[in-house]
Amino acid sequence: DVKVTQSSRYLVKRTGEKVFLECVQDMDHENMFWYRQDPGLGLRLIYFSYDVKMKEKGDIPEGYSVSREKKERFSLILESASTNQTSMYLCASTKSRGRRVGYTFGSGTRLTVV
Amino acid sequence: DQQVKQNSPSLSVQEGRISILNCDYTNSMFDYFLWYKKYPAEGPTFLISISSIKDKNEDGRFTVFLNKSAKHLSLHIVPSQTGDSAVYFCAACARDYGQNFVFGPGTRLSVLP
């Protein structure tokens, strides 16, 4: 089974802190994604990557950056955490561009910024 | 403006009855649709998909119907079980967008015993 692992289930950080959310997948997937889930808004795409060292902005990239130094790992960085970044963060991966397969999601990281 | 809409934030259904979850989309370029189910504290899991060349796809108790002219799809669960209680997300993608799916806001289904 494909596994997408997010390093933390729950995080509490202070306003202004730099926050790293880590995601690792174990099935050699090329594509990786970061979403945030908020009530009434569903899943919104923050950043995605189709290859190592490649990154593309999603719909809501402001206040975030990403790093993909290795194929299996995709990190989301909150440069200076703010309270409006309190949310559930979901990482996802999928095999290859153009194939119509769904994503495999991690279990999510619930981040609270105080 | 949301390209994928799920206008019912929540739905309650009696166990054994049919659950119907609706999804509307605005982008006529969307040609592939998926439904995901999400339990609390877990990531979404893939449930069922449908391509725009079809108008129906069935998998056990789950059937998805697509009405392209109305830009509408629905997920039917028959019979509903208490374990189906979860948030259901509709997602759509277009060939030109690569592998990027656009998600709706979700509908919370509660199946009552």
PDB file of C-alpha atoms in Angstrom:
ATOM      1  CA  ASP A   1       0.000   0.000   0.000  1.00  0.00           C
ATOM      2  CA  VAL A   2       1.127   3.492  -0.793  1.00  0.00           C
ATOM      3  CA  LYS A   3       1.862   5.417   2.315  1.00  0.00           C
ATOM      4  CA  VAL A   4       2.043   9.143   2.785  1.00  0.00           C
ATOM      5  CA  THR A   5       3.363  10.058   6.187  1.00  0.00           C
ATOM      6  CA  GLN A   6       3.111  13.463   7.790  1.00  0.00           C
ATOM      7  CA  SER A   7       5.531  13.841  10.649  1.00  0.00           C
ATOM      8  CA  SER A   8       3.210  15.495  13.161  1.00  0.00           C
ATOM      9  CA  ARG A   9      -0.493  14.996  13.847  1.00  0.00           C
ATOM     10  CA  TYR A  10      -0.819  18.079  16.045  1.00  0.00           C
ATOM     11  CA  LEU A  11       1.346  21.170  16.324  1.00  0.00           C
ATOM     12  CA  VAL A  12       1.011  24.333  18.376  1.00  0.00           C
ATOM     13  CA  LYS A  13       3.238  27.230  17.377  1.00  0.00           C
ATOM     14  CA  ARG A  14       3.544  30.871  18.313  1.00  0.00           C
ATOM     15  CA  THR A  15       2.891  33.781  15.993  1.00  0.00           C
ATOM     16  CA  GLY A  16       6.040  34.695  14.100  1.00  0.00           C
ATOM     17  CA  GLU A  17       7.695  31.291  14.398  1.00  0.00           C
ATOM     18  CA  LYS A  18       9.063  29.513  11.353  1.00  0.00           C
ATOM     19  CA  VAL A  19       7.208  26.222  10.981  1.00  0.00           C
ATOM     20  CA  PHE A  20       8.195  23.140   9.025  1.00  0.00           C
ATOM     21  CA  LEU A  21       5.646  20.504   8.028  1.00  0.00           C
ATOM     22  CA  GLU A  22       7.185  17.345   6.651  1.00  0.00           C
ATOM     23  CA  CYS A  23       5.687  14.806   4.272  1.00  0.00           C
ATOM     24  CA  VAL A  24       7.239  11.563   3.062  1.00  0.00           C
ATOM     25  CA  GLN A  25       5.835   9.050   0.571  1.00  0.00           C
ATOM     26  CA  ASP A  26       7.216   5.581   0.001  1.00  0.00           C
ATOM     27  CA  MET A  27       6.007   4.636  -3.483  1.00  0.00           C
ATOM     28  CA  ASP A  28       8.239   6.620  -5.787  1.00  0.00           C
ATOM     29  CA  HIS A  29       5.500   9.095  -6.711  1.00  0.00           C
ATOM     30  CA  GLU A  30       6.557  12.012  -8.876  1.00  0.00           C
ATOM     31  CA  ASN A  31       3.796  14.400  -7.869  1.00  0.00           C
ATOM     32  CA  MET A  32       3.308  15.802  -4.406  1.00  0.00           C
ATOM     33  CA  PHE A  33       0.874  18.388  -3.092  1.00  0.00           C
ATOM     34  CA  TRP A  34       0.138  20.454  -0.015  1.00  0.00           C
ATOM     35  CA  TYR A  35      -3.449  21.401   0.807  1.00  0.00           C
ATOM     36  CA  ARG A  36      -5.103  23.088   3.705  1.00  0.00           C
ATOM     37  CA  GLN A  37      -8.592  22.175   4.814  1.00  0.00           C
ATOM     38  CA  ASP A  38     -10.880  24.722   6.424  1.00  0.00           C
ATOM     39  CA  PRO A  39     -14.586  24.391   7.261  1.00  0.00           C
ATOM     40  CA  GLY A  40     -16.788  25.548   4.406  1.00  0.00           C
ATOM     41  CA  LEU A  41     -13.822  26.011   2.093  1.00  0.00           C
ATOM     42  CA  GLY A  42     -12.808  22.422   1.484  1.00  0.00           C
ATOM     43  CA  LEU A  43      -9.304  21.599   0.362  1.00  0.00           C
ATOM     44  CA  ARG A  44      -7.308  24.434  -1.115  1.00  0.00           C
ATOM     45  CA  LEU A  45      -4.045  23.854  -2.938  1.00  0.00           C
ATOM     46  CA  ILE A  46      -1.047  25.675  -1.490  1.00  0.00           C
ATOM     47  CA  TYR A  47       1.895  24.327  -3.499  1.00  0.00           C
ATOM     48  CA  PHE A  48       2.681  21.317  -5.614  1.00  0.00           C
ATOM     49  CA  SER A  49       5.680  19.652  -7.166  1.00  0.00           C
ATOM     50  CA  TYR A  50       6.010  17.390 -10.193  1.00  0.00           C
ATOM     51  CA  ASP A  51       9.676  16.578  -9.669  1.00  0.00           C
ATOM     52  CA  VAL A  52      12.649  17.000  -7.394  1.00  0.00           C
ATOM     53  CA  LYS A  53      13.640  20.636  -6.929  1.00  0.00           C
ATOM     54  CA  MET A  54      10.561  21.674  -8.853  1.00  0.00           C
ATOM     55  CA  LYS A  55       7.713  23.612  -7.261  1.00  0.00           C
ATOM     56  CA  GLU A  56       4.631  25.428  -8.454  1.00  0.00           C
ATOM     57  CA  LYS A  57       2.279  27.769  -6.648  1.00  0.00           C
ATOM     58  CA  GLY A  58      -1.239  26.600  -6.039  1.00  0.00           C
ATOM     59  CA  ASP A  59      -4.244  28.741  -5.282  1.00  0.00           C
ATOM     60  CA  ILE A  60      -3.159  30.121  -1.898  1.00  0.00           C
ATOM     61  CA  PRO A  61       0.668  30.236  -1.723  1.00  0.00           C
ATOM     62  CA  GLU A  62       0.993  33.490   0.216  1.00  0.00           C
ATOM     63  CA  GLY A  63       2.846  33.042   3.489  1.00  0.00           C
ATOM     64  CA  TYR A  64       4.128  29.604   2.525  1.00  0.00           C
ATOM     65  CA  SER A  65       7.104  28.094   0.747  1.00  0.00           C
ATOM     66  CA  VAL A  66       8.095  24.521  -0.043  1.00  0.00           C
ATOM     67  CA  SER A  67      11.164  22.388  -0.501  1.00  0.00           C
ATOM     68  CA  ARG A  68      11.614  19.208  -2.500  1.00  0.00           C
ATOM     69  CA  GLU A  69      15.239  18.117  -2.293  1.00  0.00           C
ATOM     70  CA  LYS A  70      14.438  14.408  -2.570  1.00  0.00           C
ATOM     71  CA  LYS A  71      11.726  12.671  -4.536  1.00  0.00           C
ATOM     72  CA  GLU A  72      10.078  11.135  -1.495  1.00  0.00           C
ATOM     73  CA  ARG A  73       9.986  14.249   0.683  1.00  0.00           C
ATOM     74  CA  PHE A  74       7.996  17.446   0.299  1.00  0.00           C
ATOM     75  CA  SER A  75       8.218  20.063   3.031  1.00  0.00           C
ATOM     76  CA  LEU A  76       5.868  22.957   3.648  1.00  0.00           C
ATOM     77  CA  ILE A  77       7.348  25.994   5.367  1.00  0.00           C
ATOM     78  CA  LEU A  78       5.466  28.760   7.088  1.00  0.00           C
ATOM     79  CA  GLU A  79       7.994  31.566   7.049  1.00  0.00           C
ATOM     80  CA  SER A  80       6.380  33.525   9.887  1.00  0.00           C
ATOM     81  CA  ALA A  81       3.344  31.780  11.300  1.00  0.00           C
ATOM     82  CA  SER A  82       0.181  33.798  11.757  1.00  0.00           C
ATOM     83  CA  THR A  83      -3.108  32.947  13.444  1.00  0.00           C
ATOM     84  CA  ASN A  84      -4.912  32.773  10.095  1.00  0.00           C
ATOM     85  CA  GLN A  85      -2.693  29.837   9.208  1.00  0.00           C
ATOM     86  CA  THR A  86      -4.346  27.750  11.906  1.00  0.00           C
ATOM     87  CA  SER A  87      -5.732  24.878   9.864  1.00  0.00           C
ATOM     88  CA  MET A  88      -5.548  21.207   8.936  1.00  0.00           C
ATOM     89  CA  TYR A  89      -2.710  20.626   6.485  1.00  0.00           C
ATOM     90  CA  LEU A  90      -2.859  17.664   4.144  1.00  0.00           C
ATOM     91  CA  CYS A  91      -0.082  16.277   2.004  1.00  0.00           C
ATOM     92  CA  ALA A  92      -0.879  14.127  -1.023  1.00  0.00           C
ATOM     93  CA  SER A  93       0.997  12.297  -3.742  1.00  0.00           C
ATOM     94  CA  THR A  94       0.268  10.585  -7.014  1.00  0.00           C
ATOM     95  CA  LYS A  95       2.217   8.624  -9.564  1.00  0.00           C
ATOM     96  CA  SER A  96       2.564  10.624 -12.723  1.00  0.00           C
ATOM     97  CA  ARG A  97       1.206  13.575 -14.548  1.00  0.00           C
ATOM     98  CA  GLY A  98      -1.564  12.906 -16.999  1.00  0.00           C
ATOM     99  CA  ARG A  99      -2.743   9.715 -15.384  1.00  0.00           C
ATOM    100  CA  ARG A 100      -6.212  10.021 -14.026  1.00  0.00           C
ATOM    101  CA  VAL A 101      -5.651   8.498 -10.672  1.00  0.00           C
ATOM    102  CA  GLY A 102      -6.629  10.032  -7.416  1.00  0.00           C
ATOM    103  CA  TYR A 103      -4.321  11.264  -4.759  1.00  0.00           C
ATOM    104  CA  THR A 104      -3.111   9.347  -1.766  1.00  0.00           C
ATOM    105  CA  PHE A 105      -3.353  11.587   1.252  1.00  0.00           C
ATOM    106  CA  GLY A 106      -1.518  11.641   4.520  1.00  0.00           C
ATOM    107  CA  SER A 107      -3.427  11.747   7.799  1.00  0.00           C
ATOM    108  CA  GLY A 108      -2.982  15.472   8.136  1.00  0.00           C
ATOM    109  CA  THR A 109      -1.329  17.869  10.557  1.00  0.00           C
ATOM    110  CA  ARG A 110      -3.566  20.069  12.632  1.00  0.00           C
ATOM    111  CA  LEU A 111      -1.639  23.275  13.201  1.00  0.00           C
ATOM    112  CA  THR A 112      -2.692  25.827  15.771  1.00  0.00           C
ATOM    113  CA  VAL A 113      -0.937  29.199  15.784  1.00  0.00           C
ATOM    114  CA  VAL A 114      -1.347  31.136  19.010  1.00  0.00           C
TER     115      VAL A 114
ATOM    116  CA  ASP B   1     -15.224  31.914  -7.066  1.00  0.00           C
ATOM    117  CA  GLN B   2     -15.498  28.225  -6.313  1.00  0.00           C
ATOM    118  CA  GLN B   3     -15.330  26.043  -9.399  1.00  0.00           C
ATOM    119  CA  VAL B   4     -16.647  23.013  -7.533  1.00  0.00           C
ATOM    120  CA  LYS B   5     -19.613  23.493  -5.227  1.00  0.00           C
ATOM    121  CA  GLN B   6     -21.299  21.275  -2.717  1.00  0.00           C
ATOM    122  CA  ASN B   7     -24.225  23.328  -1.573  1.00  0.00           C
ATOM    123  CA  SER B   8     -25.286  21.121   1.307  1.00  0.00           C
ATOM    124  CA  PRO B   9     -22.821  21.431   4.197  1.00  0.00           C
ATOM    125  CA  SER B  10     -24.497  18.557   5.986  1.00  0.00           C
ATOM    126  CA  LEU B  11     -26.956  15.726   5.448  1.00  0.00           C
ATOM    127  CA  SER B  12     -28.613  13.289   7.849  1.00  0.00           C
ATOM    128  CA  VAL B  13     -30.017   9.981   6.702  1.00  0.00           C
ATOM    129  CA  GLN B  14     -31.498   6.977   8.449  1.00  0.00           C
ATOM    130  CA  GLU B  15     -29.495   3.772   8.324  1.00  0.00           C
ATOM    131  CA  GLY B  16     -30.663   1.550   5.469  1.00  0.00           C
ATOM    132  CA  ARG B  17     -31.994   4.438   3.387  1.00  0.00           C
ATOM    133  CA  ILE B  18     -30.410   6.118   0.381  1.00  0.00           C
ATOM    134  CA  SER B  19     -27.915   8.976   0.791  1.00  0.00           C
ATOM    135  CA  ILE B  20     -27.609  11.402  -2.113  1.00  0.00           C
ATOM    136  CA  LEU B  21     -24.739  13.867  -2.108  1.00  0.00           C
ATOM    137  CA  ASN B  22     -24.664  16.548  -4.777  1.00  0.00           C
ATOM    138  CA  CYS B  23     -21.888  18.427  -6.506  1.00  0.00           C
ATOM    139  CA  ASP B  24     -21.991  21.193  -9.127  1.00  0.00           C
ATOM    140  CA  TYR B  25     -19.155  22.576 -11.178  1.00  0.00           C
ATOM    141  CA  THR B  26     -18.722  25.656 -13.313  1.00  0.00           C
ATOM    142  CA  ASN B  27     -15.713  24.846 -15.480  1.00  0.00           C
ATOM    143  CA  SER B  28     -16.817  23.107 -18.675  1.00  0.00           C
ATOM    144  CA  MET B  29     -13.237  21.907 -19.185  1.00  0.00           C
ATOM    145  CA  PHE B  30     -13.516  19.493 -16.261  1.00  0.00           C
ATOM    146  CA  ASP B  31     -13.639  15.974 -17.627  1.00  0.00           C
ATOM    147  CA  TYR B  32     -12.809  13.724 -14.699  1.00  0.00           C
ATOM    148  CA  PHE B  33     -14.433  13.619 -11.297  1.00  0.00           C
ATOM    149  CA  LEU B  34     -13.750  11.858  -8.032  1.00  0.00           C
ATOM    150  CA  TRP B  35     -15.379  11.468  -4.666  1.00  0.00           C
ATOM    151  CA  TYR B  36     -13.325  11.242  -1.494  1.00  0.00           C
ATOM    152  CA  LYS B  37     -14.427  10.293   1.978  1.00  0.00           C
ATOM    153  CA  LYS B  38     -12.800  11.748   5.075  1.00  0.00           C
ATOM    154  CA  TYR B  39     -13.084  10.617   8.672  1.00  0.00           C
ATOM    155  CA  PRO B  40     -11.987  12.938  11.483  1.00  0.00           C
ATOM    156  CA  ALA B  41      -8.221  12.936  12.116  1.00  0.00           C
ATOM    157  CA  GLU B  42      -7.581  11.004   8.898  1.00  0.00           C
ATOM    158  CA  GLY B  43      -6.677  12.029   5.371  1.00  0.00           C
ATOM    159  CA  PRO B  44      -9.291  11.770   2.603  1.00  0.00           C
ATOM    160  CA  THR B  45      -9.524   8.400   0.905  1.00  0.00           C
ATOM    161  CA  PHE B  46     -10.545   7.806  -2.678  1.00  0.00           C
ATOM    162  CA  LEU B  47     -14.059   6.433  -3.077  1.00  0.00           C
ATOM    163  CA  ILE B  48     -15.167   6.421  -6.705  1.00  0.00           C
ATOM    164  CA  SER B  49     -14.468   8.243  -9.957  1.00  0.00           C
ATOM    165  CA  ILE B  50     -16.185   8.993 -13.240  1.00  0.00           C
ATOM    166  CA  SER B  51     -14.939  10.169 -16.587  1.00  0.00           C
ATOM    167  CA  SER B  52     -16.958  12.573 -18.712  1.00  0.00           C
ATOM    168  CA  ILE B  53     -17.399   9.895 -21.360  1.00  0.00           C
ATOM    169  CA  LYS B  54     -19.706   8.093 -18.946  1.00  0.00           C
ATOM    170  CA  ASP B  55     -22.850   9.138 -17.145  1.00  0.00           C
ATOM    171  CA  LYS B  56     -22.771   6.504 -14.429  1.00  0.00           C
ATOM    172  CA  ASN B  57     -20.231   4.492 -12.506  1.00  0.00           C
ATOM    173  CA  GLU B  58     -21.049   1.926  -9.869  1.00  0.00           C
ATOM    174  CA  ASP B  59     -18.958   0.275  -7.175  1.00  0.00           C
ATOM    175  CA  GLY B  60     -20.869  -1.798  -4.665  1.00  0.00           C
ATOM    176  CA  ARG B  61     -23.140   0.428  -2.617  1.00  0.00           C
ATOM    177  CA  PHE B  62     -21.735   3.571  -4.260  1.00  0.00           C
ATOM    178  CA  THR B  63     -22.919   4.993  -7.583  1.00  0.00           C
ATOM    179  CA  VAL B  64     -21.879   8.276  -9.130  1.00  0.00           C
ATOM    180  CA  PHE B  65     -24.046   9.943 -11.766  1.00  0.00           C
ATOM    181  CA  LEU B  66     -22.806  12.659 -14.093  1.00  0.00           C
ATOM    182  CA  ASN B  67     -25.023  15.116 -15.951  1.00  0.00           C
ATOM    183  CA  LYS B  68     -22.655  17.064 -18.187  1.00  0.00           C
ATOM    184  CA  SER B  69     -25.256  19.415 -19.609  1.00  0.00           C
ATOM    185  CA  ALA B  70     -26.222  20.479 -16.092  1.00  0.00           C
ATOM    186  CA  LYS B  71     -22.608  20.373 -14.843  1.00  0.00           C
ATOM    187  CA  HIS B  72     -23.847  18.273 -11.967  1.00  0.00           C
ATOM    188  CA  LEU B  73     -22.829  15.021 -10.365  1.00  0.00           C
ATOM    189  CA  SER B  74     -24.237  13.078  -7.487  1.00  0.00           C
ATOM    190  CA  LEU B  75     -23.092  10.257  -5.264  1.00  0.00           C
ATOM    191  CA  HIS B  76     -25.685   7.698  -4.186  1.00  0.00           C
ATOM    192  CA  ILE B  77     -25.059   5.389  -1.263  1.00  0.00           C
ATOM    193  CA  VAL B  78     -27.503   2.510  -0.985  1.00  0.00           C
ATOM    194  CA  PRO B  79     -28.103   1.273   1.632  1.00  0.00           C
ATOM    195  CA  SER B  80     -26.488   3.775   3.955  1.00  0.00           C
ATOM    196  CA  GLN B  81     -24.582   2.414   6.943  1.00  0.00           C
ATOM    197  CA  THR B  82     -23.510   4.141  10.143  1.00  0.00           C
ATOM    198  CA  GLY B  83     -19.887   3.647   9.074  1.00  0.00           C
ATOM    199  CA  ASP B  84     -20.570   5.901   6.083  1.00  0.00           C
ATOM    200  CA  SER B  85     -20.783   8.895   8.409  1.00  0.00           C
ATOM    201  CA  ALA B  86     -17.954  11.140   7.207  1.00  0.00           C
ATOM    202  CA  VAL B  87     -17.245  14.249   5.165  1.00  0.00           C
ATOM    203  CA  TYR B  88     -17.500  13.669   1.416  1.00  0.00           C
ATOM    204  CA  PHE B  89     -15.523  15.783  -1.027  1.00  0.00           C
ATOM    205  CA  CYS B  90     -16.217  16.085  -4.719  1.00  0.00           C
ATOM    206  CA  ALA B  91     -13.141  16.809  -6.877  1.00  0.00           C
ATOM    207  CA  ALA B  92     -12.717  17.619 -10.553  1.00  0.00           C
ATOM    208  CA  CYS B  93      -9.883  18.004 -12.982  1.00  0.00           C
ATOM    209  CA  ALA B  94      -9.336  18.989 -16.587  1.00  0.00           C
ATOM    210  CA  ARG B  95      -6.826  17.501 -18.983  1.00  0.00           C
ATOM    211  CA  ASP B  96      -5.173  20.860 -19.478  1.00  0.00           C
ATOM    212  CA  TYR B  97      -4.603  21.208 -15.751  1.00  0.00           C
ATOM    213  CA  GLY B  98      -2.489  18.094 -15.523  1.00  0.00           C
ATOM    214  CA  GLN B  99      -2.999  16.193 -12.339  1.00  0.00           C
ATOM    215  CA  ASN B 100      -4.385  19.062 -10.274  1.00  0.00           C
ATOM    216  CA  PHE B 101      -7.793  18.385  -8.835  1.00  0.00           C
ATOM    217  CA  VAL B 102     -10.110  21.117  -7.624  1.00  0.00           C
ATOM    218  CA  PHE B 103     -12.044  20.167  -4.503  1.00  0.00           C
ATOM    219  CA  GLY B 104     -15.467  21.180  -3.308  1.00  0.00           C
ATOM    220  CA  PRO B 105     -16.062  22.322   0.282  1.00  0.00           C
ATOM    221  CA  GLY B 106     -17.419  18.960   1.394  1.00  0.00           C
ATOM    222  CA  THR B 107     -20.700  17.590   2.766  1.00  0.00           C
ATOM    223  CA  ARG B 108     -20.860  16.045   6.211  1.00  0.00           C
ATOM    224  CA  LEU B 109     -23.015  12.915   6.086  1.00  0.00           C
ATOM    225  CA  SER B 110     -24.485  11.550   9.289  1.00  0.00           C
ATOM    226  CA  VAL B 111     -26.117   8.150   9.072  1.00  0.00           C
ATOM    227  CA  LEU B 112     -28.374   7.645  12.059  1.00  0.00           C
ATOM    228  CA  PRO B 113     -28.981   4.195  13.563  1.00  0.00           C
TER     229      PRO B 113
END
